[in-house]
mmCIF file of C-alpha atoms in Angstrom:
data_model
loop_
_atom_site.group_PDB
_atom_site.id
_atom_site.type_symbol
_atom_site.label_atom_id
_atom_site.label_comp_id
_atom_site.label_asym_id
_atom_site.label_seq_id
_atom_site.Cartn_x
_atom_site.Cartn_y
_atom_site.Cartn_z
ATOM 1 C CA UNK A 1 129.810 -69.887 3.805
ATOM 2 C CA UNK A 2 132.644 -72.049 4.784
ATOM 3 C CA UNK A 3 131.529 -74.874 2.721
ATOM 4 C CA UNK A 4 131.353 -72.406 -0.694
ATOM 5 C CA UNK A 5 134.868 -71.414 0.100
ATOM 6 C CA UNK A 6 135.983 -75.071 0.298
ATOM 7 C CA UNK A 7 134.363 -76.227 -2.915
ATOM 8 C CA UNK A 8 135.967 -73.276 -4.630
ATOM 9 C CA UNK A 9 139.281 -74.029 -3.212
ATOM 10 C CA UNK A 10 138.956 -77.651 -4.284
ATOM 11 C CA UNK A 11 137.865 -76.256 -7.850
ATOM 12 C CA UNK A 12 140.834 -73.891 -8.158
ATOM 13 C CA UNK A 13 143.104 -76.814 -7.183
ATOM 14 C CA UNK A 14 141.575 -78.887 -9.774
ATOM 15 C CA UNK A 15 141.938 -76.251 -12.505
ATOM 16 C CA UNK A 16 145.618 -75.603 -11.670
ATOM 17 C CA UNK A 17 146.493 -79.377 -11.652
ATOM 18 C CA UNK A 18 144.533 -79.509 -15.345
ATOM 19 C CA UNK A 19 146.454 -76.932 -16.521
ATOM 20 C CA UNK A 20 149.657 -78.312 -15.185
ATOM 21 C CA UNK A 21 149.049 -81.390 -17.172
ATOM 22 C CA UNK A 22 148.356 -79.518 -20.325
ATOM 23 C CA UNK A 23 151.490 -77.635 -20.254
ATOM 24 C CA UNK A 24 153.687 -77.914 -23.189
ATOM 25 C CA UNK A 25 156.965 -77.905 -21.352
ATOM 26 C CA UNK A 26 158.813 -81.214 -21.396
ATOM 27 C CA UNK A 27 158.384 -82.971 -18.100
ATOM 28 C CA UNK A 28 160.525 -85.967 -18.973
ATOM 29 C CA UNK A 29 164.247 -86.183 -17.670
ATOM 30 C CA UNK A 30 167.017 -85.207 -19.526
ATOM 31 C CA UNK A 31 167.931 -87.553 -22.240
ATOM 32 C CA UNK A 32 171.128 -89.840 -22.092
ATOM 33 C CA UNK A 33 173.002 -89.245 -25.298
ATOM 34 C CA UNK A 34 176.125 -91.264 -26.875
ATOM 35 C CA UNK A 35 177.903 -90.184 -30.028
ATOM 36 C CA UNK A 36 180.668 -91.983 -31.206
ATOM 37 C CA UNK A 37 182.457 -91.137 -34.381
ATOM 38 C CA UNK A 38 185.304 -92.601 -35.798
ATOM 39 C CA UNK A 39 187.573 -93.197 -39.094
ATOM 40 C CA UNK A 40 189.550 -96.614 -39.273
ATOM 41 C CA UNK A 41 191.795 -97.925 -41.798
ATOM 42 C CA UNK A 42 190.213 -100.792 -44.015
ATOM 43 C CA UNK A 43 190.972 -104.419 -42.951
ATOM 44 C CA UNK A 44 192.057 -106.888 -45.927
ATOM 45 C CA UNK A 45 188.409 -108.245 -45.951
ATOM 46 C CA UNK A 46 186.870 -104.661 -46.246
ATOM 47 C CA UNK A 47 189.384 -103.671 -49.026
ATOM 48 C CA UNK A 48 188.373 -106.810 -51.113
ATOM 49 C CA UNK A 49 185.016 -105.697 -51.182
ATOM 50 C CA UNK A 50 185.825 -101.981 -52.704
ATOM 51 C CA UNK A 51 185.672 -102.066 -56.425
ATOM 52 C CA UNK A 52 188.522 -100.056 -57.708
ATOM 53 C CA UNK A 53 188.621 -100.693 -61.399
ATOM 54 C CA UNK A 54 189.353 -97.450 -62.696
ATOM 55 C CA UNK A 55 191.662 -96.132 -60.385
ATOM 56 C CA UNK A 56 195.537 -96.262 -61.359
ATOM 57 C CA UNK A 57 197.282 -98.592 -58.634
ATOM 58 C CA UNK A 58 194.947 -98.429 -55.595
ATOM 59 C CA UNK A 59 196.086 -99.527 -52.444
ATOM 60 C CA UNK A 60 194.178 -100.274 -48.931
ATOM 61 C CA UNK A 61 195.774 -97.361 -47.525
ATOM 62 C CA UNK A 62 193.882 -95.070 -50.025
ATOM 63 C CA UNK A 63 190.535 -95.956 -48.423
ATOM 64 C CA UNK A 64 188.998 -95.326 -44.798
ATOM 65 C CA UNK A 65 185.997 -96.381 -43.173
ATOM 66 C CA UNK A 66 183.669 -93.832 -41.357
ATOM 67 C CA UNK A 67 181.423 -94.923 -38.637
ATOM 68 C CA UNK A 68 179.014 -93.107 -36.519
ATOM 69 C CA UNK A 69 176.976 -94.407 -33.471
ATOM 70 C CA UNK A 70 174.357 -92.132 -32.187
ATOM 71 C CA UNK A 71 172.246 -93.431 -29.234
ATOM 72 C CA UNK A 72 169.869 -91.487 -27.471
ATOM 73 C CA UNK A 73 167.922 -92.972 -24.357
ATOM 74 C CA UNK A 74 164.529 -91.465 -23.047
ATOM 75 C CA UNK A 75 160.875 -91.813 -23.869
ATOM 76 C CA UNK A 76 160.309 -88.243 -25.265
ATOM 77 C CA UNK A 77 159.026 -88.113 -28.627
ATOM 78 C CA UNK A 78 161.747 -86.786 -30.919
ATOM 79 C CA UNK A 79 162.919 -86.611 -34.526
ATOM 80 C CA UNK A 80 166.623 -87.181 -35.335
ATOM 81 C CA UNK A 81 168.283 -85.409 -38.405
ATOM 82 C CA UNK A 82 171.821 -86.938 -39.416
ATOM 83 C CA UNK A 83 173.559 -85.273 -42.213
ATOM 84 C CA UNK A 84 173.929 -86.863 -45.719
ATOM 85 C CA UNK A 85 177.532 -88.210 -45.218
ATOM 86 C CA UNK A 86 177.742 -88.671 -49.209
ATOM 87 C CA UNK A 87 177.389 -84.967 -49.779
ATOM 88 C CA UNK A 88 179.795 -84.151 -46.922
ATOM 89 C CA UNK A 89 182.732 -86.449 -48.146
ATOM 90 C CA UNK A 90 182.327 -85.295 -51.670
ATOM 91 C CA UNK A 91 182.453 -81.580 -51.136
ATOM 92 C CA UNK A 92 186.049 -81.780 -49.660
ATOM 93 C CA UNK A 93 187.594 -81.168 -52.830
ATOM 94 C CA UNK A 94 184.787 -81.952 -55.144
ATOM 95 C CA UNK A 95 186.233 -85.193 -56.053
ATOM 96 C CA UNK A 96 184.117 -88.154 -55.646
ATOM 97 C CA UNK A 97 185.190 -89.639 -52.607
ATOM 98 C CA UNK A 98 182.371 -91.510 -51.371
ATOM 99 C CA UNK A 99 182.548 -95.415 -52.462
ATOM 100 C CA UNK A 100 179.283 -97.079 -50.521
ATOM 101 C CA UNK A 101 177.860 -97.571 -47.179
ATOM 102 C CA UNK A 102 174.748 -97.979 -45.385
ATOM 103 C CA UNK A 103 172.803 -96.444 -42.328
ATOM 104 C CA UNK A 104 170.183 -97.857 -40.044
ATOM 105 C CA UNK A 105 167.989 -96.800 -37.306
ATOM 106 C CA UNK A 106 166.517 -98.932 -34.451
ATOM 107 C CA UNK A 107 163.918 -97.287 -32.405
ATOM 108 C CA UNK A 108 162.189 -98.616 -29.372
ATOM 109 C CA UNK A 109 160.172 -97.008 -26.324
ATOM 110 C CA UNK A 110 163.430 -96.273 -24.166
ATOM 111 C CA UNK A 111 166.474 -96.000 -26.725
ATOM 112 C CA UNK A 112 167.010 -95.009 -30.372
ATOM 113 C CA UNK A 113 170.287 -95.920 -32.062
ATOM 114 C CA UNK A 114 171.226 -94.495 -35.409
ATOM 115 C CA UNK A 115 174.066 -95.900 -37.174
ATOM 116 C CA UNK A 116 176.153 -94.951 -40.368
ATOM 117 C CA UNK A 117 179.074 -96.627 -41.836
ATOM 118 C CA UNK A 118 180.473 -95.918 -45.522
ATOM 119 C CA UNK A 119 183.993 -96.352 -47.202
ATOM 120 C CA UNK A 120 185.609 -93.439 -48.848
ATOM 121 C CA UNK A 121 188.710 -92.557 -50.980
ATOM 122 C CA UNK A 122 191.236 -90.977 -48.496
ATOM 123 C CA UNK A 123 194.368 -90.497 -50.830
ATOM 124 C CA UNK A 124 195.670 -87.277 -50.721
ATOM 125 C CA UNK A 125 193.529 -86.213 -47.730
ATOM 126 C CA UNK A 126 195.208 -85.358 -44.293
ATOM 127 C CA UNK A 127 193.438 -85.867 -40.708
ATOM 128 C CA UNK A 128 192.984 -82.311 -40.645
ATOM 129 C CA UNK A 129 191.305 -81.980 -43.972
ATOM 130 C CA UNK A 130 188.802 -84.753 -42.843
ATOM 131 C CA UNK A 131 188.069 -83.123 -39.494
ATOM 132 C CA UNK A 132 187.645 -79.802 -41.217
ATOM 133 C CA UNK A 133 184.746 -81.293 -43.494
ATOM 134 C CA UNK A 134 182.761 -82.712 -40.530
ATOM 135 C CA UNK A 135 183.361 -79.777 -38.190
ATOM 136 C CA UNK A 136 180.264 -77.808 -38.633
ATOM 137 C CA UNK A 137 178.069 -80.967 -39.126
ATOM 138 C CA UNK A 138 175.796 -81.937 -36.363
ATOM 139 C CA UNK A 139 173.249 -84.734 -35.459
ATOM 140 C CA UNK A 140 170.311 -82.581 -34.530
ATOM 141 C CA UNK A 141 167.767 -83.941 -32.095
ATOM 142 C CA UNK A 142 164.173 -82.133 -32.055
ATOM 143 C CA UNK A 143 161.945 -82.825 -29.382
ATOM 144 C CA UNK A 144 158.425 -82.417 -29.611
ATOM 145 C CA UNK A 145 155.210 -82.747 -28.073
ATOM 146 C CA UNK A 146 151.631 -83.016 -30.052
ATOM 147 C CA UNK A 147 153.412 -81.850 -33.279
ATOM 148 C CA UNK A 148 154.943 -78.590 -31.379
ATOM 149 C CA UNK A 149 158.742 -78.410 -30.883
ATOM 150 C CA UNK A 150 159.658 -78.064 -27.327
ATOM 151 C CA UNK A 151 163.545 -78.295 -27.501
ATOM 152 C CA UNK A 152 166.253 -78.922 -29.914
ATOM 153 C CA UNK A 153 170.052 -80.235 -29.413
ATOM 154 C CA UNK A 154 172.769 -80.147 -31.681
ATOM 155 C CA UNK A 155 175.905 -82.618 -31.247
ATOM 156 C CA UNK A 156 178.844 -81.835 -33.118
ATOM 157 C CA UNK A 157 180.458 -84.626 -35.186
ATOM 158 C CA UNK A 158 183.803 -83.185 -35.952
ATOM 159 C CA UNK A 159 184.452 -82.686 -32.217
ATOM 160 C CA UNK A 160 183.525 -86.389 -31.605
ATOM 161 C CA UNK A 161 185.754 -87.487 -34.582
ATOM 162 C CA UNK A 162 188.459 -90.188 -33.453
ATOM 163 C CA UNK A 163 190.937 -91.716 -35.883
ATOM 164 C CA UNK A 164 192.098 -95.201 -35.249
#
């Protein structure tokens, strides 16, 4: 009788352990996140790359450079969604403000880095207007396990924006 109870107890412990291992809850530690967003004046070399043929008397101070670096450390499976910055900057006043830019992703087992840079036509815009364009834009991170979403986090771009 004691032997049967012992075997049932062992089986119950094994079942609980297996069920815990198959749980959909995230067991990874909290992700370490770094969001750096800044708007800079152009250098002389950067301004030389800007094609300004159809603008009337363009100046270097008529342009700015937007830079975003988003780094997230951790081994959880995730999908990172970054806004379409061309659309964001062009909807400020329905004028074509996006000039050119690029973005890149570097993903590894323990750290993912997303970068985006672009030059935009800033003539007539105030810092407040630019901040307002980005105040509701977010980098969204969706954590998942076996194609099922287990968590979602948003990081506000406007709140992180720094002017240099």
